[in-house]
Amino acid sequence: MNLSLSKIIVFLCCHALVASANSQLDSLVAPQATQNADTTEVVGPMDAVSADSLIADPDSVASRFKTANVGMDTSLFYDAKFIDIIVPERLTYLLNDAVVKYKNMTLKADKITVDWNTNIITAEGIPDTVYIYNEDHTDSTAEIKWRGLPSLAEKGDVLNGFKLIYNFKTEKGRVIRGRTDFESGFYFGEQMKQIGEDIINISHGYFTTCDLKEEPHFHFQSRRIRVIVQDKVIAKPVIFYIRKIPVAIIPFAVFPHKQGRTSGIVIPSYGRSATEGNFIRGLGYYWAPNDYFDARMLIDYFDRSGWMLRGDMNYAKRYTLDGSVSGSFTRKDFITGRSERR
């Protein structure tokens, strides 16, 4: 009887010690658990970020990119060599080979900052000091080079610039010193603003069809340019340059950028001929007032033979007549052609 009682007393003492130890352990762990819960609540859209982003398929988007929920059923994917998350300010810094994917947009740069408070992504390059030595390597000068400048790809079009600011909620953005090319044209501007899904405003810019981007053979320069994708380009005022020489100025111009009969200025093409030298061909205006009549007046310029003016006109009336008139004029000759059917 005494032995059984002593065993019970020993068992109760051990149980009390274990309970006390567990209570002390819980008191130490609880604040840390609370802190983690608060951190997750503060992060907001970043709470979906996975600490281990590697899964079985290394080529899938989920395996290479961290994910952040940004509302509704849309996610933002991002990746970089270095990722720094500032929880109190709700900022994410992506450095070196940074990539952000959102819907059908892909943004690349060496430095990308995501501000979750304002839904704004800022992409820019990183300055890098380059030392240029003289011929005998006795002296050098330091020069700042920018690497990893931003590049935005969307729906097959690529927009490059010095700095890019993009709101992924409104899907509007602004590019500092940007350039892009689409629909057989190259566009440059001090600032480019995307104000709609298919509308880009360009300030103090120019556009050309010449593929010599840095110093094109010809270009149209304007203070204000509006590009409506797959429709037209509206600019005012417009100065036409050959190389760096202004040739003509007009207060307002519309350049059609869609298939079919659309009135507007015809953008020329540049080339080189063995007999005529360099040439700019096809600058002019196309006029289509209705379905029964259209006309076109074009001018070509050749280094060796000068300029040539040419035009054509088409007309048609159902069951009555249709035909065309065309002609060209140079300093030496005047050639016309006409066909008509009644």
mmCIF file of C-alpha atoms in Angstrom:
data_model
loop_
_atom_site.group_PDB
_atom_site.id
_atom_site.type_symbol
_atom_site.label_atom_id
_atom_site.label_comp_id
_atom_site.label_asym_id
_atom_site.label_seq_id
_atom_site.Cartn_x
_atom_site.Cartn_y
_atom_site.Cartn_z
ATOM 1 C CA MET A 1 0.000 0.000 0.000
ATOM 2 C CA ASN A 2 2.752 2.449 0.904
ATOM 3 C CA LEU A 3 4.639 1.420 -2.263
ATOM 4 C CA SER A 4 1.672 2.153 -4.489
ATOM 5 C CA LEU A 5 1.150 5.546 -2.890
ATOM 6 C CA SER A 6 4.788 6.489 -3.406
ATOM 7 C CA LYS A 7 4.536 5.532 -7.087
ATOM 8 C CA ILE A 8 1.494 7.761 -7.520
ATOM 9 C CA ILE A 9 3.269 10.700 -5.870
ATOM 10 C CA VAL A 10 6.317 10.271 -8.111
ATOM 11 C CA PHE A 11 4.087 10.076 -11.225
ATOM 12 C CA LEU A 12 2.238 13.293 -10.280
ATOM 13 C CA CYS A 13 5.500 15.146 -9.676
ATOM 14 C CA CYS A 14 6.892 14.120 -13.080
ATOM 15 C CA HIS A 15 3.664 15.133 -14.807
ATOM 16 C CA ALA A 16 3.775 18.550 -13.136
ATOM 17 C CA LEU A 17 7.380 19.075 -14.219
ATOM 18 C CA VAL A 18 6.559 18.157 -17.851
ATOM 19 C CA ALA A 19 3.524 20.476 -17.884
ATOM 20 C CA SER A 20 5.625 23.320 -16.470
ATOM 21 C CA ALA A 21 8.325 22.786 -19.093
ATOM 22 C CA ASN A 22 5.741 22.758 -21.903
ATOM 23 C CA SER A 23 4.179 25.949 -20.564
ATOM 24 C CA GLN A 24 7.560 27.713 -20.534
ATOM 25 C CA LEU A 25 8.301 26.456 -24.060
ATOM 26 C CA ASP A 26 4.941 27.742 -25.317
ATOM 27 C CA SER A 27 5.624 31.153 -23.808
ATOM 28 C CA LEU A 28 8.906 31.347 -25.710
ATOM 29 C CA VAL A 29 7.508 30.183 -29.053
ATOM 30 C CA ALA A 30 4.238 32.136 -29.018
ATOM 31 C CA PRO A 31 5.701 35.631 -29.648
ATOM 32 C CA GLN A 32 7.634 34.339 -32.674
ATOM 33 C CA ALA A 33 4.493 32.703 -34.064
ATOM 34 C CA THR A 34 2.566 35.948 -33.558
ATOM 35 C CA GLN A 35 5.288 37.899 -35.338
ATOM 36 C CA ASN A 36 5.130 35.582 -38.337
ATOM 37 C CA ALA A 37 1.376 35.953 -38.509
ATOM 38 C CA ASP A 38 1.672 39.741 -38.417
ATOM 39 C CA THR A 39 4.326 39.636 -41.109
ATOM 40 C CA THR A 40 2.106 37.590 -43.398
ATOM 41 C CA GLU A 41 -0.762 40.021 -42.834
ATOM 42 C CA VAL A 42 1.385 43.066 -43.611
ATOM 43 C CA VAL A 43 2.826 41.598 -46.794
ATOM 44 C CA GLY A 44 -0.585 41.450 -48.472
ATOM 45 C CA PRO A 45 -0.078 40.488 -52.146
ATOM 46 C CA MET A 46 3.284 38.951 -51.353
ATOM 47 C CA ASP A 47 1.803 36.337 -48.990
ATOM 48 C CA ALA A 48 1.640 33.880 -51.892
ATOM 49 C CA VAL A 49 5.413 33.947 -52.384
ATOM 50 C CA SER A 50 6.896 30.505 -51.983
ATOM 51 C CA ALA A 51 10.184 30.199 -50.116
ATOM 52 C CA ASP A 52 11.132 27.219 -52.209
ATOM 53 C CA SER A 53 10.183 27.979 -55.807
ATOM 54 C CA LEU A 54 11.795 24.849 -57.264
ATOM 55 C CA ILE A 55 9.429 22.055 -58.176
ATOM 56 C CA ALA A 56 9.659 18.976 -60.317
ATOM 57 C CA ASP A 57 9.423 20.758 -63.682
ATOM 58 C CA PRO A 58 12.348 23.216 -63.858
ATOM 59 C CA ASP A 59 11.063 24.779 -67.121
ATOM 60 C CA SER A 60 7.604 25.744 -65.905
ATOM 61 C CA VAL A 61 6.797 29.324 -64.930
ATOM 62 C CA ALA A 62 5.932 28.291 -61.384
ATOM 63 C CA SER A 63 9.327 26.671 -60.928
ATOM 64 C CA ARG A 64 11.386 29.645 -62.062
ATOM 65 C CA PHE A 65 9.275 32.554 -60.804
ATOM 66 C CA LYS A 66 7.891 33.563 -57.446
ATOM 67 C CA THR A 67 4.209 34.428 -57.469
ATOM 68 C CA ALA A 68 2.208 37.274 -55.960
ATOM 69 C CA ASN A 69 -1.568 37.539 -56.045
ATOM 70 C CA VAL A 70 -2.582 40.988 -57.256
ATOM 71 C CA GLY A 71 -6.342 40.689 -57.226
ATOM 72 C CA MET A 72 -9.118 38.704 -58.864
ATOM 73 C CA ASP A 73 -7.736 35.694 -60.739
ATOM 74 C CA THR A 74 -4.516 37.343 -61.913
ATOM 75 C CA SER A 75 -1.038 36.673 -60.560
ATOM 76 C CA LEU A 76 2.232 38.515 -60.983
ATOM 77 C CA PHE A 77 5.342 36.370 -61.496
ATOM 78 C CA TYR A 78 8.825 37.695 -60.798
ATOM 79 C CA ASP A 79 12.409 36.465 -60.594
ATOM 80 C CA ALA A 80 15.932 37.884 -60.235
ATOM 81 C CA LYS A 81 19.362 36.883 -58.998
ATOM 82 C CA PHE A 82 18.833 39.006 -55.869
ATOM 83 C CA ILE A 83 15.415 39.624 -54.305
ATOM 84 C CA ASP A 84 14.962 41.945 -51.323
ATOM 85 C CA ILE A 85 11.506 42.284 -49.702
ATOM 86 C CA ILE A 86 10.941 45.249 -47.357
ATOM 87 C CA VAL A 87 7.843 44.206 -45.440
ATOM 88 C CA PRO A 88 6.929 47.437 -43.548
ATOM 89 C CA GLU A 89 7.108 49.567 -46.726
ATOM 90 C CA ARG A 90 5.576 46.786 -48.882
ATOM 91 C CA LEU A 91 8.385 47.029 -51.447
ATOM 92 C CA THR A 92 10.113 44.334 -53.485
ATOM 93 C CA TYR A 93 13.527 44.979 -55.061
ATOM 94 C CA LEU A 94 14.687 42.746 -57.923
ATOM 95 C CA LEU A 95 18.344 43.111 -58.941
ATOM 96 C CA ASN A 96 20.354 41.604 -61.828
ATOM 97 C CA ASP A 97 18.516 39.794 -64.629
ATOM 98 C CA ALA A 98 15.185 40.782 -63.139
ATOM 99 C CA VAL A 99 12.002 39.634 -64.884
ATOM 100 C CA VAL A 100 8.360 40.429 -64.171
ATOM 101 C CA LYS A 101 5.494 38.659 -65.950
ATOM 102 C CA TYR A 102 1.950 39.969 -65.711
ATOM 103 C CA LYS A 103 -0.843 38.771 -68.017
ATOM 104 C CA ASN A 104 0.670 38.973 -71.529
ATOM 105 C CA MET A 105 3.391 41.449 -70.497
ATOM 106 C CA THR A 106 7.038 40.565 -69.853
ATOM 107 C CA LEU A 107 9.331 43.188 -68.347
ATOM 108 C CA LYS A 108 13.108 42.766 -68.132
ATOM 109 C CA ALA A 109 15.734 45.019 -66.533
ATOM 110 C CA ASP A 110 18.678 44.862 -64.157
ATOM 111 C CA LYS A 111 16.708 46.744 -61.485
ATOM 112 C CA ILE A 112 12.963 46.442 -60.937
ATOM 113 C CA THR A 113 11.095 47.887 -57.956
ATOM 114 C CA VAL A 114 7.546 46.751 -57.159
ATOM 115 C CA ASP A 115 5.546 49.084 -54.893
ATOM 116 C CA TRP A 116 2.545 47.087 -53.635
ATOM 117 C CA ASN A 117 0.959 50.204 -52.087
ATOM 118 C CA THR A 118 0.638 52.044 -55.396
ATOM 119 C CA ASN A 119 0.673 48.997 -57.761
ATOM 120 C CA ILE A 120 3.561 50.611 -59.658
ATOM 121 C CA ILE A 121 6.521 48.797 -61.200
ATOM 122 C CA THR A 122 9.649 50.866 -61.879
ATOM 123 C CA ALA A 123 12.300 49.367 -64.150
ATOM 124 C CA GLU A 124 15.715 50.869 -64.878
ATOM 125 C CA GLY A 125 19.300 49.958 -65.585
ATOM 126 C CA ILE A 126 22.257 49.878 -63.214
ATOM 127 C CA PRO A 127 25.163 52.319 -63.678
ATOM 128 C CA ASP A 128 28.522 50.715 -64.310
ATOM 129 C CA THR A 129 31.824 52.588 -64.355
ATOM 130 C CA VAL A 130 34.012 51.856 -67.365
ATOM 131 C CA TYR A 131 37.629 53.075 -67.547
ATOM 132 C CA ILE A 132 38.837 54.071 -71.002
ATOM 133 C CA TYR A 133 42.635 54.119 -71.412
ATOM 134 C CA ASN A 134 44.673 56.100 -73.885
ATOM 135 C CA GLU A 135 46.862 54.419 -76.498
ATOM 136 C CA ASP A 136 49.901 53.897 -74.254
ATOM 137 C CA HIS A 137 47.755 52.986 -71.201
ATOM 138 C CA THR A 138 49.310 55.701 -69.093
ATOM 139 C CA ASP A 139 46.083 57.515 -68.333
ATOM 140 C CA SER A 140 42.398 56.674 -68.206
ATOM 141 C CA THR A 141 39.049 58.411 -67.951
ATOM 142 C CA ALA A 142 36.017 57.054 -66.148
ATOM 143 C CA GLU A 143 32.770 56.788 -68.075
ATOM 144 C CA ILE A 144 29.371 55.729 -66.775
ATOM 145 C CA LYS A 145 27.683 52.991 -68.782
ATOM 146 C CA TRP A 146 24.182 51.722 -68.096
ATOM 147 C CA ARG A 147 23.554 48.010 -68.245
ATOM 148 C CA GLY A 148 20.296 46.107 -68.150
ATOM 149 C CA LEU A 149 18.063 48.921 -69.431
ATOM 150 C CA PRO A 150 14.354 48.014 -69.347
ATOM 151 C CA SER A 151 12.612 46.160 -72.141
ATOM 152 C CA LEU A 152 8.850 45.607 -72.201
ATOM 153 C CA ALA A 153 7.347 42.950 -74.486
ATOM 154 C CA GLU A 154 3.596 42.770 -74.991
ATOM 155 C CA LYS A 155 1.566 41.120 -77.767
ATOM 156 C CA GLY A 156 4.678 40.691 -79.881
ATOM 157 C CA ASP A 157 5.708 44.375 -79.655
ATOM 158 C CA VAL A 158 8.862 45.403 -77.773
ATOM 159 C CA LEU A 159 9.313 48.767 -76.059
ATOM 160 C CA ASN A 160 12.804 49.797 -74.903
ATOM 161 C CA GLY A 161 13.818 52.813 -72.858
ATOM 162 C CA PHE A 162 16.023 54.373 -70.224
ATOM 163 C CA LYS A 163 13.399 54.113 -67.466
ATOM 164 C CA LEU A 164 9.963 52.528 -67.396
ATOM 165 C CA ILE A 165 7.105 53.125 -64.971
ATOM 166 C CA TYR A 166 4.084 50.803 -65.217
ATOM 167 C CA ASN A 167 0.882 50.507 -63.172
ATOM 168 C CA PHE A 168 -0.195 46.866 -63.320
ATOM 169 C CA LYS A 169 -3.694 47.705 -62.045
ATOM 170 C CA THR A 170 -4.576 50.349 -64.652
ATOM 171 C CA GLU A 171 -2.200 48.794 -67.229
ATOM 172 C CA LYS A 172 -0.868 52.247 -68.111
ATOM 173 C CA GLY A 173 2.795 53.187 -68.232
ATOM 174 C CA ARG A 174 5.400 55.768 -69.093
ATOM 175 C CA VAL A 175 8.813 55.315 -70.704
ATOM 176 C CA ILE A 176 11.668 57.823 -70.520
ATOM 177 C CA ARG A 177 13.693 58.058 -73.748
ATOM 178 C CA GLY A 178 11.909 55.122 -75.288
ATOM 179 C CA ARG A 179 11.907 53.425 -78.660
ATOM 180 C CA THR A 180 9.758 50.752 -80.204
ATOM 181 C CA ASP A 181 9.078 49.203 -83.575
ATOM 182 C CA PHE A 182 5.948 47.653 -84.950
ATOM 183 C CA GLU A 183 4.004 47.560 -88.222
ATOM 184 C CA SER A 184 7.186 48.220 -90.256
ATOM 185 C CA GLY A 185 7.943 51.458 -88.408
ATOM 186 C CA PHE A 186 10.404 52.618 -85.745
ATOM 187 C CA TYR A 187 9.328 55.114 -83.086
ATOM 188 C CA PHE A 188 11.482 57.161 -80.713
ATOM 189 C CA GLY A 189 10.542 59.722 -78.062
ATOM 190 C CA GLU A 190 11.689 61.568 -74.964
ATOM 191 C CA GLN A 191 8.602 60.184 -73.245
ATOM 192 C CA MET A 192 6.174 57.461 -74.253
ATOM 193 C CA LYS A 193 2.907 57.016 -72.377
ATOM 194 C CA GLN A 194 0.567 54.093 -72.814
ATOM 195 C CA ILE A 195 -2.893 55.540 -72.172
ATOM 196 C CA GLY A 196 -4.893 52.588 -73.453
ATOM 197 C CA GLU A 197 -4.479 49.022 -74.566
ATOM 198 C CA ASP A 198 -3.713 50.099 -78.148
ATOM 199 C CA ILE A 199 -2.863 53.811 -77.773
ATOM 200 C CA ILE A 200 0.629 55.268 -77.172
ATOM 201 C CA ASN A 201 1.381 58.985 -76.861
ATOM 202 C CA ILE A 202 4.908 60.108 -77.795
ATOM 203 C CA SER A 203 6.286 63.538 -76.916
ATOM 204 C CA HIS A 204 9.213 65.143 -78.771
ATOM 205 C CA GLY A 205 9.807 62.113 -80.918
ATOM 206 C CA TYR A 206 10.137 60.899 -84.458
ATOM 207 C CA PHE A 207 9.343 57.844 -86.530
ATOM 208 C CA THR A 208 10.748 56.291 -89.653
ATOM 209 C CA THR A 209 10.689 53.133 -91.746
ATOM 210 C CA CYS A 210 14.464 53.224 -92.178
ATOM 211 C CA ASP A 211 16.080 50.404 -90.215
ATOM 212 C CA LEU A 212 19.151 52.538 -89.412
ATOM 213 C CA LYS A 213 17.808 53.350 -85.959
ATOM 214 C CA GLU A 214 20.572 55.512 -84.499
ATOM 215 C CA GLU A 215 20.892 57.889 -87.471
ATOM 216 C CA PRO A 216 18.174 57.106 -90.055
ATOM 217 C CA HIS A 217 18.399 58.275 -93.649
ATOM 218 C CA PHE A 218 15.034 60.019 -93.238
ATOM 219 C CA HIS A 219 12.489 60.532 -90.474
ATOM 220 C CA PHE A 220 9.366 62.466 -89.482
ATOM 221 C CA GLN A 221 9.829 64.568 -86.369
ATOM 222 C CA SER A 222 7.008 65.916 -84.234
ATOM 223 C CA ARG A 223 6.315 67.361 -80.804
ATOM 224 C CA ARG A 224 3.219 65.223 -80.290
ATOM 225 C CA ILE A 225 2.590 61.809 -81.797
ATOM 226 C CA ARG A 226 -0.300 59.451 -81.082
ATOM 227 C CA VAL A 227 0.053 55.854 -82.244
ATOM 228 C CA ILE A 228 -3.179 53.873 -82.536
ATOM 229 C CA VAL A 229 -2.023 50.304 -83.069
ATOM 230 C CA GLN A 230 -3.223 48.701 -86.315
ATOM 231 C CA ASP A 231 -5.034 51.892 -87.271
ATOM 232 C CA LYS A 232 -3.110 55.148 -87.745
ATOM 233 C CA VAL A 233 -0.469 57.571 -86.489
ATOM 234 C CA ILE A 234 -1.485 61.178 -85.795
ATOM 235 C CA ALA A 235 1.231 63.823 -85.448
ATOM 236 C CA LYS A 236 1.435 67.624 -85.236
ATOM 237 C CA PRO A 237 3.328 69.539 -86.342
ATOM 238 C CA VAL A 238 5.454 67.353 -88.629
ATOM 239 C CA ILE A 239 8.900 68.070 -90.088
ATOM 240 C CA PHE A 240 10.271 65.740 -92.734
ATOM 241 C CA TYR A 241 14.048 65.240 -92.554
ATOM 242 C CA ILE A 242 16.463 63.703 -95.019
ATOM 243 C CA ARG A 243 19.451 62.850 -92.876
ATOM 244 C CA LYS A 244 19.647 65.921 -90.630
ATOM 245 C CA ILE A 245 18.322 68.387 -93.207
ATOM 246 C CA PRO A 246 14.684 69.571 -92.832
ATOM 247 C CA VAL A 247 12.954 69.297 -96.199
ATOM 248 C CA ALA A 248 9.274 70.028 -95.538
ATOM 249 C CA ILE A 249 6.949 71.007 -92.681
ATOM 250 C CA ILE A 250 3.204 70.529 -92.336
ATOM 251 C CA PRO A 251 0.995 71.489 -89.365
ATOM 252 C CA PHE A 252 -0.832 68.158 -89.122
ATOM 253 C CA ALA A 253 -0.470 64.664 -90.562
ATOM 254 C CA VAL A 254 -2.206 61.291 -90.430
ATOM 255 C CA PHE A 255 -0.297 58.146 -91.364
ATOM 256 C CA PRO A 256 -2.545 55.109 -91.915
ATOM 257 C CA HIS A 257 -1.421 51.863 -90.318
ATOM 258 C CA LYS A 258 -4.053 49.366 -91.327
ATOM 259 C CA GLN A 259 -4.965 47.322 -94.338
ATOM 260 C CA GLY A 260 -7.459 48.627 -96.864
ATOM 261 C CA ARG A 261 -8.363 52.010 -98.319
ATOM 262 C CA THR A 262 -7.535 54.714 -95.762
ATOM 263 C CA SER A 263 -6.669 58.323 -96.611
ATOM 264 C CA GLY A 264 -3.397 59.636 -95.265
ATOM 265 C CA ILE A 265 0.284 60.308 -95.864
ATOM 266 C CA VAL A 266 2.228 57.490 -97.508
ATOM 267 C CA ILE A 267 5.495 56.748 -95.683
ATOM 268 C CA PRO A 268 8.411 56.305 -98.114
ATOM 269 C CA SER A 269 11.008 53.581 -98.326
ATOM 270 C CA TYR A 270 14.771 53.956 -98.522
ATOM 271 C CA GLY A 271 17.118 52.023 -100.782
ATOM 272 C CA ARG A 272 20.185 52.082 -102.988
ATOM 273 C CA SER A 273 20.452 51.523 -106.732
ATOM 274 C CA ALA A 274 23.581 50.768 -108.758
ATOM 275 C CA THR A 275 22.566 53.326 -111.403
ATOM 276 C CA GLU A 276 20.676 55.946 -109.363
ATOM 277 C CA GLY A 277 22.543 55.810 -106.057
ATOM 278 C CA ASN A 278 20.651 56.279 -102.798
ATOM 279 C CA PHE A 279 16.954 56.980 -103.132
ATOM 280 C CA ILE A 280 13.825 57.716 -101.120
ATOM 281 C CA ARG A 281 10.787 56.388 -102.917
ATOM 282 C CA GLY A 282 7.070 56.704 -102.360
ATOM 283 C CA LEU A 283 6.571 59.808 -100.196
ATOM 284 C CA GLY A 284 3.139 61.251 -100.837
ATOM 285 C CA TYR A 285 -0.559 61.228 -100.060
ATOM 286 C CA TYR A 286 -3.338 58.714 -100.664
ATOM 287 C CA TRP A 287 -6.932 59.961 -100.906
ATOM 288 C CA ALA A 288 -9.944 57.627 -100.766
ATOM 289 C CA PRO A 289 -13.096 59.775 -100.299
ATOM 290 C CA ASN A 290 -15.567 56.981 -101.152
ATOM 291 C CA ASP A 291 -15.883 53.457 -102.536
ATOM 292 C CA TYR A 292 -15.878 54.620 -106.164
ATOM 293 C CA PHE A 293 -12.782 56.781 -106.362
ATOM 294 C CA ASP A 294 -9.234 57.008 -104.999
ATOM 295 C CA ALA A 295 -6.070 58.856 -105.985
ATOM 296 C CA ARG A 296 -2.428 58.845 -105.000
ATOM 297 C CA MET A 297 0.368 61.356 -105.527
ATOM 298 C CA LEU A 298 3.942 60.293 -104.776
ATOM 299 C CA ILE A 299 7.422 61.732 -105.109
ATOM 300 C CA ASP A 300 10.725 59.844 -105.485
ATOM 301 C CA TYR A 301 14.169 61.296 -104.924
ATOM 302 C CA PHE A 302 17.391 59.850 -106.383
ATOM 303 C CA ASP A 303 20.923 61.037 -105.613
ATOM 304 C CA ARG A 304 22.070 60.978 -109.253
ATOM 305 C CA SER A 305 18.993 61.774 -111.316
ATOM 306 C CA GLY A 306 17.022 64.057 -109.008
ATOM 307 C CA TRP A 307 13.321 63.765 -108.283
ATOM 308 C CA MET A 308 10.310 62.247 -109.993
ATOM 309 C CA LEU A 309 6.634 62.995 -109.397
ATOM 310 C CA ARG A 310 4.132 60.239 -110.100
ATOM 311 C CA GLY A 311 0.486 59.655 -109.469
ATOM 312 C CA ASP A 312 -2.453 57.441 -110.261
ATOM 313 C CA MET A 313 -6.239 57.578 -109.997
ATOM 314 C CA ASN A 314 -8.821 54.797 -109.994
ATOM 315 C CA TYR A 315 -12.554 55.110 -110.518
ATOM 316 C CA ALA A 316 -15.394 52.648 -110.787
ATOM 317 C CA LYS A 317 -19.175 52.729 -111.090
ATOM 318 C CA ARG A 318 -20.997 49.453 -111.153
ATOM 319 C CA TYR A 319 -22.375 48.400 -114.550
ATOM 320 C CA THR A 320 -21.323 51.757 -116.057
ATOM 321 C CA LEU A 321 -17.576 52.328 -116.176
ATOM 322 C CA ASP A 322 -14.294 51.723 -114.437
ATOM 323 C CA GLY A 323 -10.766 52.714 -115.236
ATOM 324 C CA SER A 324 -7.550 54.305 -114.093
ATOM 325 C CA VAL A 325 -5.217 57.133 -114.975
ATOM 326 C CA SER A 326 -1.521 57.182 -114.085
ATOM 327 C CA GLY A 327 1.447 59.313 -114.941
ATOM 328 C CA SER A 328 4.917 60.428 -113.915
ATOM 329 C CA PHE A 329 6.876 63.632 -114.387
ATOM 330 C CA THR A 330 10.585 64.389 -114.234
ATOM 331 C CA ARG A 331 12.704 67.251 -115.514
ATOM 332 C CA LYS A 332 13.206 65.368 -118.784
ATOM 333 C CA ASP A 333 9.921 63.728 -119.656
ATOM 334 C CA PHE A 334 6.224 63.347 -118.890
ATOM 335 C CA ILE A 335 4.634 59.915 -119.170
ATOM 336 C CA THR A 336 0.915 59.151 -118.815
ATOM 337 C CA GLY A 337 -1.219 56.072 -119.094
ATOM 338 C CA ARG A 338 -4.976 55.613 -119.111
ATOM 339 C CA SER A 339 -7.454 52.773 -119.359
ATOM 340 C CA GLU A 340 -11.234 52.921 -119.363
ATOM 341 C CA ARG A 341 -14.108 50.481 -119.886
ATOM 342 C CA ARG A 342 -17.789 51.291 -120.537
#
